[in-house]
Coordinates of C-alpha atoms in Angstrom, one line a residue:
Chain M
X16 CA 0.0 0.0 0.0
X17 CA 1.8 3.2 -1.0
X18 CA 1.6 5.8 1.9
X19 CA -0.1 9.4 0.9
X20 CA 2.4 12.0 0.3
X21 CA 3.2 15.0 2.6
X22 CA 0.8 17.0 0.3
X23 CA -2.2 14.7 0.6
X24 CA -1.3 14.2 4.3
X25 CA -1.7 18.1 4.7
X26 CA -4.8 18.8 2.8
X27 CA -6.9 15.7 4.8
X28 CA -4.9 17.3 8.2
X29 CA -6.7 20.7 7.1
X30 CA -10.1 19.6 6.6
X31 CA -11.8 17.9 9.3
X32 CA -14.3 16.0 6.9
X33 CA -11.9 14.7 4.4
X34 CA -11.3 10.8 4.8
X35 CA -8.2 9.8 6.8
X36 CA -5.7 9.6 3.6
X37 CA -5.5 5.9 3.0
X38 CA -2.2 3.2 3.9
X39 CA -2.3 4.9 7.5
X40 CA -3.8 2.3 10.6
X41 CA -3.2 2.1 14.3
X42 CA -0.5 -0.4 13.8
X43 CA -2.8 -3.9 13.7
X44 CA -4.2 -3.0 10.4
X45 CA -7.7 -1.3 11.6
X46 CA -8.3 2.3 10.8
X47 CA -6.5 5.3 11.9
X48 CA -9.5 7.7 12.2
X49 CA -9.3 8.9 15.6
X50 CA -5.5 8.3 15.7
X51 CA -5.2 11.2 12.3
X52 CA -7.1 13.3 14.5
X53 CA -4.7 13.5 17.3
X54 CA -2.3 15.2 14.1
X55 CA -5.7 17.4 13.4
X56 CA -5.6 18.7 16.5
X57 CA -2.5 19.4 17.3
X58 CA -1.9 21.4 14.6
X59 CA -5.0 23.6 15.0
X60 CA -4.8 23.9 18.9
X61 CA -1.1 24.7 18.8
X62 CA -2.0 27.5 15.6
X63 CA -5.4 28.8 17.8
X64 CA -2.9 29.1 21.2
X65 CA -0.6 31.1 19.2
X66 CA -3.1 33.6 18.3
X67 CA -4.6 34.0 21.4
X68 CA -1.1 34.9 23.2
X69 CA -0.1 37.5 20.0
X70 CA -4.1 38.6 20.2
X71 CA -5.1 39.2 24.1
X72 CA -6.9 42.3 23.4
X73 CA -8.7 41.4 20.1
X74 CA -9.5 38.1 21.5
X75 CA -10.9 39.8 25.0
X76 CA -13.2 42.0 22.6
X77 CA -14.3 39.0 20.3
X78 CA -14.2 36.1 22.9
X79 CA -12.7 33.3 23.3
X80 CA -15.1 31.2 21.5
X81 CA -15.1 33.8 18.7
X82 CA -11.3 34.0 18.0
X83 CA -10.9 30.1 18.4
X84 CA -13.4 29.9 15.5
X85 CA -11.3 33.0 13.8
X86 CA -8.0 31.8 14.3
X87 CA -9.4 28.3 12.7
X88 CA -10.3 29.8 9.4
X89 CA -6.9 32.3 9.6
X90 CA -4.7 29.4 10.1
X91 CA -6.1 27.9 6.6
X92 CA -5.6 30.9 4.7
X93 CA -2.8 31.9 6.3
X94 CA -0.9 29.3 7.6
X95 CA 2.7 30.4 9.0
X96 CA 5.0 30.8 6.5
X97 CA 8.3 30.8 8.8
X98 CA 9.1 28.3 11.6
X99 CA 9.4 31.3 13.5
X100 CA 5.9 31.6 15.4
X101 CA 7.1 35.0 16.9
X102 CA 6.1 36.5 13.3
X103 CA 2.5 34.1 13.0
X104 CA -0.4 36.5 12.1
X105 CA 1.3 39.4 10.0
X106 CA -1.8 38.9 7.7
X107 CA -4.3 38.9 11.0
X108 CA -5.3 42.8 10.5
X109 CA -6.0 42.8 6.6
X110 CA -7.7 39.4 7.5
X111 CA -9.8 40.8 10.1
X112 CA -11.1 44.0 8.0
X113 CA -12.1 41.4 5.0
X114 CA -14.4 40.4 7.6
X115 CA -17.6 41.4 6.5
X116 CA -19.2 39.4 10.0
X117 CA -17.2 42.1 11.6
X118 CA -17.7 45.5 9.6
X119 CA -19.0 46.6 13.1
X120 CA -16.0 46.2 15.1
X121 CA -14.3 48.6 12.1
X122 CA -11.1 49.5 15.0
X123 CA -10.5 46.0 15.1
X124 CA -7.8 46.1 12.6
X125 CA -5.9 48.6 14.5
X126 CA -6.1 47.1 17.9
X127 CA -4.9 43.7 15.8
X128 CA -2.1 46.2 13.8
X129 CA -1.1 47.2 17.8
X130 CA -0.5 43.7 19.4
X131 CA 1.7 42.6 16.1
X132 CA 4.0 46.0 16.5
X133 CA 4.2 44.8 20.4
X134 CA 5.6 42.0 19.3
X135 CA 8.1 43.2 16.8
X136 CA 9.0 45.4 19.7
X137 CA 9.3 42.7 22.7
X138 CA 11.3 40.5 20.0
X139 CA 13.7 44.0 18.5
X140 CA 17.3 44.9 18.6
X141 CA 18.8 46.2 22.0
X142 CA 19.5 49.9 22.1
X143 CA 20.7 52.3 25.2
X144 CA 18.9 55.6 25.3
X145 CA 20.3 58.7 24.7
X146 CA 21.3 60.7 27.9
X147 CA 18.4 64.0 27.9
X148 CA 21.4 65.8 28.4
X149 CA 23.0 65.8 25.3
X150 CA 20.0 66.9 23.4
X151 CA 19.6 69.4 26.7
X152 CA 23.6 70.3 25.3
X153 CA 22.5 71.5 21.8
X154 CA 22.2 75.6 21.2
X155 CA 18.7 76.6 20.3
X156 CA 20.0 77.8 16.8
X157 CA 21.5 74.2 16.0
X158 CA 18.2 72.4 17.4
X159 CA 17.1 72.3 14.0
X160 CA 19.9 70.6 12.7
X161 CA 20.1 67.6 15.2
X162 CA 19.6 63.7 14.0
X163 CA 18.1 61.4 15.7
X164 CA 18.4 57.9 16.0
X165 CA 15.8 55.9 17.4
X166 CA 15.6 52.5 18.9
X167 CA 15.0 49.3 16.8
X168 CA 12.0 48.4 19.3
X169 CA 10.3 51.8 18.7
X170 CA 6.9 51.2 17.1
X171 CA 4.0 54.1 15.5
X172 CA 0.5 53.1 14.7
X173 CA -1.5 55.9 13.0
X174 CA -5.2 55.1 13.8
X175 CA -8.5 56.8 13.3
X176 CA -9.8 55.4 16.3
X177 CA -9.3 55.6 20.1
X178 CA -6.7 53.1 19.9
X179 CA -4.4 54.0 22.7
X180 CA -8.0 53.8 25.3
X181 CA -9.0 51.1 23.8
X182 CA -5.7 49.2 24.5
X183 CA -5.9 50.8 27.8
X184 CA -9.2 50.1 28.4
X185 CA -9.2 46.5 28.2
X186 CA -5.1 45.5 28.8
X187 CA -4.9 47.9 31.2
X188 CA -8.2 49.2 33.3
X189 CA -7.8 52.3 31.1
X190 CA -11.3 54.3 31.8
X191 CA -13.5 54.3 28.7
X192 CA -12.6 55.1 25.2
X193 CA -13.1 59.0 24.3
X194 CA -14.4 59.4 21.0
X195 CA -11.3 60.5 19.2
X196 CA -9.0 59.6 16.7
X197 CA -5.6 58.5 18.6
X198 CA -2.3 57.3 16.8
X199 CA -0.2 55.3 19.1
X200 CA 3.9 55.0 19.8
X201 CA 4.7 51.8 21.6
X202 CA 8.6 52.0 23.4
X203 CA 10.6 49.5 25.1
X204 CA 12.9 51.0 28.0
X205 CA 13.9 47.9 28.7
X206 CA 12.5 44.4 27.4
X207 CA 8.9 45.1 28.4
X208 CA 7.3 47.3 25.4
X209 CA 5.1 50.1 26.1
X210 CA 1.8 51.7 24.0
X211 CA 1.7 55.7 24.6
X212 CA -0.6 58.2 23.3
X213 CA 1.1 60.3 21.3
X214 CA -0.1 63.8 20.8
X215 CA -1.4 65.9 17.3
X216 CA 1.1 65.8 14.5
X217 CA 3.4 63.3 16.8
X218 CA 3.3 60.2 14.3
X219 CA 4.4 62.6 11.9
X220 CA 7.4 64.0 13.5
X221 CA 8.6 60.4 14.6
X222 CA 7.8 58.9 11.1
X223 CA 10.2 61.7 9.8
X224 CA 13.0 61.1 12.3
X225 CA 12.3 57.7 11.5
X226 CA 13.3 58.6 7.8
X227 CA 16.4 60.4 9.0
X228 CA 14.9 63.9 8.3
X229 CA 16.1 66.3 10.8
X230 CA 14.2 67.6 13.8
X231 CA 13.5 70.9 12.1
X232 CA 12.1 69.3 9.5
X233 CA 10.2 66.3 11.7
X234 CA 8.7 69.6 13.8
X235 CA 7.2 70.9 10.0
X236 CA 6.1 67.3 9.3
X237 CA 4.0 67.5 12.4
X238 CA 2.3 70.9 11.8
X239 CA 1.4 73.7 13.6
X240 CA 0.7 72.9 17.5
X241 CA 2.7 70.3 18.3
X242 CA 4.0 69.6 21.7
X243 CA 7.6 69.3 21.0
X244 CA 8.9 69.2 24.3
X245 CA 6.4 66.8 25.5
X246 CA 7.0 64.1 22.8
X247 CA 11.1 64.6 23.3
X248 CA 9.9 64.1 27.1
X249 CA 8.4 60.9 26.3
X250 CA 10.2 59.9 23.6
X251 CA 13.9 60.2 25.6
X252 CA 11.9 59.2 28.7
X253 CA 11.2 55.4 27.5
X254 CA 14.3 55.4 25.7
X255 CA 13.4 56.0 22.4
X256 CA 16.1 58.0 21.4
X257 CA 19.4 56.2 20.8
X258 CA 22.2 58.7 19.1
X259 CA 22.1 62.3 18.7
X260 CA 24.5 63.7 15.6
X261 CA 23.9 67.5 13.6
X262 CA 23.2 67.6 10.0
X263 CA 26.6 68.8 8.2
X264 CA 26.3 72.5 7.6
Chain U
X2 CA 31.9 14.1 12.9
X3 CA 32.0 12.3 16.5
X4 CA 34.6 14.1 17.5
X5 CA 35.4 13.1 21.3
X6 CA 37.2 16.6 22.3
X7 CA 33.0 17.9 21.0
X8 CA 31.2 19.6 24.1
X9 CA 28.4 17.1 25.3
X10 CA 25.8 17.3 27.5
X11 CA 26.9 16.6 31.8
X12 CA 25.4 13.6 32.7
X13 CA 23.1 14.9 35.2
X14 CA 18.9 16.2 34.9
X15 CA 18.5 19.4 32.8
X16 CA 14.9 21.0 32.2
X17 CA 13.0 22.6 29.1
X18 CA 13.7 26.1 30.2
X19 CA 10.7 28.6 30.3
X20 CA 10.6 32.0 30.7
X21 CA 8.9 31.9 34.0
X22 CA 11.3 30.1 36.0
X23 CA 14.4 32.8 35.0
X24 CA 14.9 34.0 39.0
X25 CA 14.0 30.3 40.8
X26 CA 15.7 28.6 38.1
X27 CA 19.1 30.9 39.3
X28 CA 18.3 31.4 42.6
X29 CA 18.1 27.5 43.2
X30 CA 18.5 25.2 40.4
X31 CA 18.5 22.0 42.8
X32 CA 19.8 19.2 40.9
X33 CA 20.1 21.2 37.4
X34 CA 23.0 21.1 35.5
X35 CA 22.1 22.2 32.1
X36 CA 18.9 23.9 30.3
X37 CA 17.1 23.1 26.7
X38 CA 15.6 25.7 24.4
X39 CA 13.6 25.6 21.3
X40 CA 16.0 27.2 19.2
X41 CA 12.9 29.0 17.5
X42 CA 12.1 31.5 20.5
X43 CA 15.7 32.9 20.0
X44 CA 15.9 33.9 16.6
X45 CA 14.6 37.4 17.5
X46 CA 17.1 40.5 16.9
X47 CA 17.5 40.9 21.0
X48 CA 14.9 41.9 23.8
X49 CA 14.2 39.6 26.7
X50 CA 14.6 36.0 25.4
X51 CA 18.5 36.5 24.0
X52 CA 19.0 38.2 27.3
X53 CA 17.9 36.1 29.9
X54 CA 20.3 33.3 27.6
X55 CA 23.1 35.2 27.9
X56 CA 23.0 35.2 31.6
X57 CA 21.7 31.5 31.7
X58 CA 24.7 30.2 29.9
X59 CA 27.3 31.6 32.2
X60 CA 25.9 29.0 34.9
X61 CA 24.2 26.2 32.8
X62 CA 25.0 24.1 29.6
X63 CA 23.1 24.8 26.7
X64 CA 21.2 22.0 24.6
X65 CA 19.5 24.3 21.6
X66 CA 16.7 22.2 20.3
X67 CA 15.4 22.8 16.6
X68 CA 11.6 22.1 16.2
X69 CA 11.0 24.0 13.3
X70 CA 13.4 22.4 10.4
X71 CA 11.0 19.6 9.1
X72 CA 14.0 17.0 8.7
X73 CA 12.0 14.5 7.0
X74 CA 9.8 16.8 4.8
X75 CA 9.5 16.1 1.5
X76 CA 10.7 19.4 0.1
X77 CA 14.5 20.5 0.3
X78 CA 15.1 22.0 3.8
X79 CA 14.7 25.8 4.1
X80 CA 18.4 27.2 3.6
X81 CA 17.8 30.3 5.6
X82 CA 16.4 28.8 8.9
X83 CA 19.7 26.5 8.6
X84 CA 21.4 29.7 8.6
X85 CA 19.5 30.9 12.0
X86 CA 20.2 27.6 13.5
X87 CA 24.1 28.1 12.8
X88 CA 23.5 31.8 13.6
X89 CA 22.0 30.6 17.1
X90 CA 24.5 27.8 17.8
X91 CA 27.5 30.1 17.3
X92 CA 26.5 32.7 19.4
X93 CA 25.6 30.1 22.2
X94 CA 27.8 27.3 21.7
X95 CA 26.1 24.6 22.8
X96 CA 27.2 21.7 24.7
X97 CA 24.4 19.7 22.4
X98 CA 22.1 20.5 18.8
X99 CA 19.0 18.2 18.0
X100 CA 16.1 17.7 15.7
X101 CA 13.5 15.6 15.7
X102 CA 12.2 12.6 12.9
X103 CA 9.7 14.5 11.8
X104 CA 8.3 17.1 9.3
X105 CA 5.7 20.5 9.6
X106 CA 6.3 22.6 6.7
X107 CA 4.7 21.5 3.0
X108 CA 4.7 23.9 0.2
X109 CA 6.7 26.9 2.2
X110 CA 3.4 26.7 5.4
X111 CA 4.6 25.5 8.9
X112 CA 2.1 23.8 10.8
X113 CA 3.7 23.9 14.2
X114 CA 3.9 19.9 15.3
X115 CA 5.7 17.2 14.6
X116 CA 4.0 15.0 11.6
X117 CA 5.2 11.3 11.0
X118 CA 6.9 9.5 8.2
X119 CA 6.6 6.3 6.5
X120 CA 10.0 3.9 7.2
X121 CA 11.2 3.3 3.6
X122 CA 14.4 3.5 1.6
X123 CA 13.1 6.9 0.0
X124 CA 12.6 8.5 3.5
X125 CA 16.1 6.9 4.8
X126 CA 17.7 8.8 1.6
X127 CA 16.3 12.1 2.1
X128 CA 16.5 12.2 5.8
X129 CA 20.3 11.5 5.9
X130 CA 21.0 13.7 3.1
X131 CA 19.1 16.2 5.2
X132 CA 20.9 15.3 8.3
X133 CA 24.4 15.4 6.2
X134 CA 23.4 19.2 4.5
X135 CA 22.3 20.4 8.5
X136 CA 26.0 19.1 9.7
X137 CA 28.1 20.1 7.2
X138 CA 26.2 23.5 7.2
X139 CA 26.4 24.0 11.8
X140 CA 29.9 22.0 11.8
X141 CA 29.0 19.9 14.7
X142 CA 27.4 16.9 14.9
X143 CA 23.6 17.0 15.8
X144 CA 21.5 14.9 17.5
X145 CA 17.9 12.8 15.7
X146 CA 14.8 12.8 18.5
X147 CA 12.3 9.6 18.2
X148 CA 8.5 10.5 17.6
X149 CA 5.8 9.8 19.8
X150 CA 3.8 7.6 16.7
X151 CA -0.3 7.8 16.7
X152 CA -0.5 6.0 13.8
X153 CA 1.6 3.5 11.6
X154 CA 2.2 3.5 7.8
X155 CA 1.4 0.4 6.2
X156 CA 4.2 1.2 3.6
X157 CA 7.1 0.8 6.3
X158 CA 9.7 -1.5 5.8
X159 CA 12.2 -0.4 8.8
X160 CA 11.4 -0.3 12.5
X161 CA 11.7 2.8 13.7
X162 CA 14.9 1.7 16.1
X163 CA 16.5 0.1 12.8
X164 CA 16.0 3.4 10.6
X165 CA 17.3 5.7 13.9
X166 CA 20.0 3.2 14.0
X167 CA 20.8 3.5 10.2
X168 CA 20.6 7.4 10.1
X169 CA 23.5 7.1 13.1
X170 CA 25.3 4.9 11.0
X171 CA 24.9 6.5 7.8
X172 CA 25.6 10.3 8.7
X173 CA 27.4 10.4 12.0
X174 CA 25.0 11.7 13.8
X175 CA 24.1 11.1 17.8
X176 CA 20.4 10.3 19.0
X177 CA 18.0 11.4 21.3
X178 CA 16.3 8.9 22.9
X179 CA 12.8 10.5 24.6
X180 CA 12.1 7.6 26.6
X181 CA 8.2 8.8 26.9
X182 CA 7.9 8.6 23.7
X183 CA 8.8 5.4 23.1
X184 CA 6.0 4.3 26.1
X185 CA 3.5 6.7 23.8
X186 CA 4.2 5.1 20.7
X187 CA 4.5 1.7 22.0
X188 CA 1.2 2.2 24.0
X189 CA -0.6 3.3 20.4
X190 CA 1.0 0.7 18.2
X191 CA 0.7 -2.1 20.3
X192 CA 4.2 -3.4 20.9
X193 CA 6.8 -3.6 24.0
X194 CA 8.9 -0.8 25.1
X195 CA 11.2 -2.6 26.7
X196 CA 11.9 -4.1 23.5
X197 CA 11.6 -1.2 21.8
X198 CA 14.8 0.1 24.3
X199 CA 16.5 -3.2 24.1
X200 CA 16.8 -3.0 20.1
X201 CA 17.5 0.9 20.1
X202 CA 20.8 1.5 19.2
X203 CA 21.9 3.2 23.0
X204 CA 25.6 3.7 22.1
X205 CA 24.7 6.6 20.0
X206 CA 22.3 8.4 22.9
X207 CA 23.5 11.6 23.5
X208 CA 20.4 12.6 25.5
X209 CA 17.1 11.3 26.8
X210 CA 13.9 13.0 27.2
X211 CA 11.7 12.4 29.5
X212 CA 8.0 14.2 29.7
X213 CA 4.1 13.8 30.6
X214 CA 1.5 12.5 28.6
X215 CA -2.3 12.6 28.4
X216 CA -4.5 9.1 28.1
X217 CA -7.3 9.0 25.8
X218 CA -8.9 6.3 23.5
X219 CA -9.6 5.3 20.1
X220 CA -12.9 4.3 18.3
X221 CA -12.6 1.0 19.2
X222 CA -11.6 1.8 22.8
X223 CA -7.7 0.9 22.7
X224 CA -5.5 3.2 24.7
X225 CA -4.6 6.5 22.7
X226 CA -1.9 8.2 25.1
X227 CA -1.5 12.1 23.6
X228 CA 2.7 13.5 24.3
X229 CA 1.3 16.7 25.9
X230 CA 4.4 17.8 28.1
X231 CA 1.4 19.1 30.3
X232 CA 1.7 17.1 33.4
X233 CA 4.5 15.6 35.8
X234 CA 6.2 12.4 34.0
X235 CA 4.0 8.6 34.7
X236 CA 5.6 6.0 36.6
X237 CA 5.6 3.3 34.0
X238 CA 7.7 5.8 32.0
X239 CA 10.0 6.4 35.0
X240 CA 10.2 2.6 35.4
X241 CA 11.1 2.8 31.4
X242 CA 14.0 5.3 32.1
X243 CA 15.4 3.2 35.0
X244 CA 15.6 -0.1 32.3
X245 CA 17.0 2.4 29.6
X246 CA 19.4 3.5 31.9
X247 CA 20.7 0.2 33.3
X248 CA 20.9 -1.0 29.5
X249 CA 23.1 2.1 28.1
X250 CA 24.0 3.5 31.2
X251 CA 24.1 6.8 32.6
X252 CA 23.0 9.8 29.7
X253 CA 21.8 13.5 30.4
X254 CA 18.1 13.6 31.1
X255 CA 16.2 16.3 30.6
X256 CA 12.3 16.8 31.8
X257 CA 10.1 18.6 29.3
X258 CA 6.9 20.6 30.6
X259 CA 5.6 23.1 27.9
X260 CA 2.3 23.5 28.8
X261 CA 0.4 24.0 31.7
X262 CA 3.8 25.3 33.5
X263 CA 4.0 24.4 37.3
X264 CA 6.0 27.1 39.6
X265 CA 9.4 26.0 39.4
X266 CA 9.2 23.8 42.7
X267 CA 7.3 21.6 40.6
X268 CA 10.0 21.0 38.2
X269 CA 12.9 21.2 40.5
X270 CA 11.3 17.6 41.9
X271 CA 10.9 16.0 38.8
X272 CA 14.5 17.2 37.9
X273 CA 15.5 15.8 41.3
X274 CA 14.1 12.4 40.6
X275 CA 16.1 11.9 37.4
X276 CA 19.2 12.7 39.3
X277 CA 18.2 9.8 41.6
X278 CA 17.3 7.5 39.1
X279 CA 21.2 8.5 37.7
X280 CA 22.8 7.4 40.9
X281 CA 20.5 4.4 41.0
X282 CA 21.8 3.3 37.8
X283 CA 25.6 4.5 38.3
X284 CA 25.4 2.8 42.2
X285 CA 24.2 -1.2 39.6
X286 CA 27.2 -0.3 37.2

């Protein structure tokens, strides 16, 4: 009897009602149904697991019972594609808003856009922060000119919802969501990453830095009213900021 | 390849190392001597997980242990997660490398377990050319983990201690004998695990697992015993261990618990009866 191949193995593993692929028994010669399952299962508890420990917020606002049943159709049609499970649901935002079950829950996306950047950040580069005085160092007139680095484990999420309460609200016993549209920064000071608010024009300003534009030009990025000093507060605060050089002349 | 001046494993208890257990695991390791990692969780760029290993591995030996390669899969292996393994073992230089006789990636997807192969010539060829790429590609010898078997292919023409023992003949490499595994997959197929141990090929064990397993049943209500690593390691199993060990003497044991995690307390006890059962065994030599 030939044995199925690793193709035909797979495609009866990822559909529950296929027949057990044939040459396969319990080791007497009798049917292997229950005995393919234990492979069934496996695979899709060990894919649903991951998602619920990348996906504690989105799966506290769908439910359990809701993201198991999510996580079952994601891991079909978009199975990992690296044996590293630290990068498993890359695809879950753009999954979630071709959801048309959830058109309601439209800041889903975001929160799910969040958690992956978390993760990016838990699992980034090491960096030391800059010393606040070095910046604190530059002349006014130069200010414009400075560079700087940021930290590989710095994150920005530009979102047209309350994202930052919402996280807060349900990670965190945040109070409610205001209704407001709030982009996000998440830090890591040291290996535990952080999600701040960050203020009017702010994604802007760290995008640009991001870019290595200078800070005079990140502060025309962000527009008129920005906080400058408290976003360099935060920023050098959770140790964001990683070098500090000046633009040649 | 078997170099003898090559770092192996002490022959005393290690433990699956998780996260949790960072500041017990330090503070009072009991009868630990050495920790295992999925070499998967530390393939990041940095953070937590490649820090808490760099302090680990001043006071512990390292076993890196690949679950993610797909050894026996079909396709060619995946060229760049061999070069994260070599990345990994580099950085950490481990006292021990293994894999397991398995696959989990088809067509470029990863399925996250451990699915079995069919015992034939074809799967003999691939996997030791597999085996031969992976050592020539780290420059150490590695080390080929038994399955815990659910099912059996009626195509097999090895048994699975002949085909282990082939693959150590064939490509140099050591073998990692998870002694509950073999009570699994002896439990499922129907056959003895003494045996099983007594035809395994022990002078190339480099390592023995030991872990707990779940009992269920099949359709026709024969036992169906599930490798969970959820619970503390059954007797019969430590009973299994103490025959393995009298038969290939003493070898570095490790105990596996990956889900369910019990405080570290838990583990140190389990660590601290494979330690016993390795003076038992040394005290009969």
């Amino acid at each position: 009897m030939t044995a199925p191949d690793q193709g035909e193995f797979i495609a009866a593993l990822l559909n529950p009602g296929a027949p057990v692929p044939s040459g396969l028994t319990d080791g007497a010669r009798n049917p292997a149904a229950r005995r393919f399952d234990v492979y069934r299962n496996n695979v899709a508890v060990s894919l649903t697991e991951a998602m619920h420990t990348a996906f504690p917020v989105v799966t506290r606002l769908l439910g359990a019972t809701n993201m198991d049943g999510l996580a079952g159709i994601y891991l079909r049609a978009h199975p990992p594609r690296t044996p590293l499970m630290m990068h498993y649901g890359a695809d879950f935002p753009a999954f979630l808003a071709a959801l048309p079950q959830l058109a309601h829950l439209k800041y889903l996306p975001d929160v799910a856009r969040l958690e992956l950047a978390m993760r990016r950040s838990y699992h980034a580069a090491d960096a030391k922060g800059l010393n606040p005085a070095a910046l604190a160092a530059v002349t006014p007139e130069r200010l414009g000119d400075a560079l700087l680095g940021l930290a590989p484990a710095t994150e920005v999420i530009i979102s047209g919802w309350p994202l930052f309460d919402i996280w807060a609200f349900n990670a965190a016993d945040g109070p409610k969501p205001r209704a407001e549209a709030q982009d996000v920064i998440v830090t890591r000071p040291e290996f535990d990453p952080m999600p701040h608010l960050l203020p009017s024009g702010g994604a802007a300003f760290v995008q640009a830095l991001a870019g290595g534009e200078t800070l005079g030009a990140a502060m025309d990025r962000a527009g008129t009213g920005f906080d400058l000093p408290a976003t360099l507060t935060l920023l050098l605060s959770q140790g964001a900021i990683t070098s500090l050089t000046m633009k040649d002349p | 390849m078997l170099d003898s001046r090559a770092p192996s494993l002490p022959l005393k208890p290690g433990v699956g190392y998780k996260a949790a257990h960072f500041a017990a695991l330090r503070d009072d390791p009991g009868t630990v001597a050495w920790l295992e990692i999925h070499a998967e969780n530390y393939m990041g760029a940095g953070g937590r997980p490649l820090a808490q290993m760099r302090a680990l591995s001043e006071q512990f030996a390292i076993s890196v242990h690949g679950v993610g390669l797909s050894i026996g899969g079909e396709a060619p292996l995946d060229g760049d997660h061999i070069d994260r393994l070599k990345h990994l073992c580099d950085w950490l230089e481990p006292a021990s490398f293994s894999e397991h006789l398995a696959w989990s990636t088809h067509d470029g997807a990863f399925f996250n377990d451990l699915l079995p192969l069919p015992y034939t010539n074809a799967t003999l060829e691939r996997v030791a050319r597999h085996i031969d790429q992976l050592q020539d590609r780290l420059g150490r010898q590695m080390l080929l983990e038994n399955p815990s078997s659910y099912l059996a292919f009626d195509e097999s023409t090895w048994s699975e201690t002949d085909f282990m023992g082939e693959l150590a003949r064939r490509t140099g490499c050591g073998l990692l004998l998870d002694v509950n595994n073999v009570f699994v997959s002896a439990t499922n197929l129907g056959y003895d695990p003494r045996g099983y141990i007594d035809a395994f090929p022990l002078q190339a064990v480099a390592e023995i697992h030991l872990g707990g397993h779940d009992t269920d049943s099949d359709e026709r209500g024969a036992p169906l015993l599930i490798d969970s690593h959820g619970c503390a390691v059954a007797d019969p199993v430590w009973a299994l261990l103490a025959h393995t060990l009298k038969q290939g003497g003493p070898k570095p044991v490790l105990i596996e618990w990956d889900t369910d995690v019990p405080e570290w307390a838990v583990l140190r006890a389990e660590c601290a009866r494979a330690a016993a059962a390795l003076t038992d065994c040394a005290a009969t030599v």
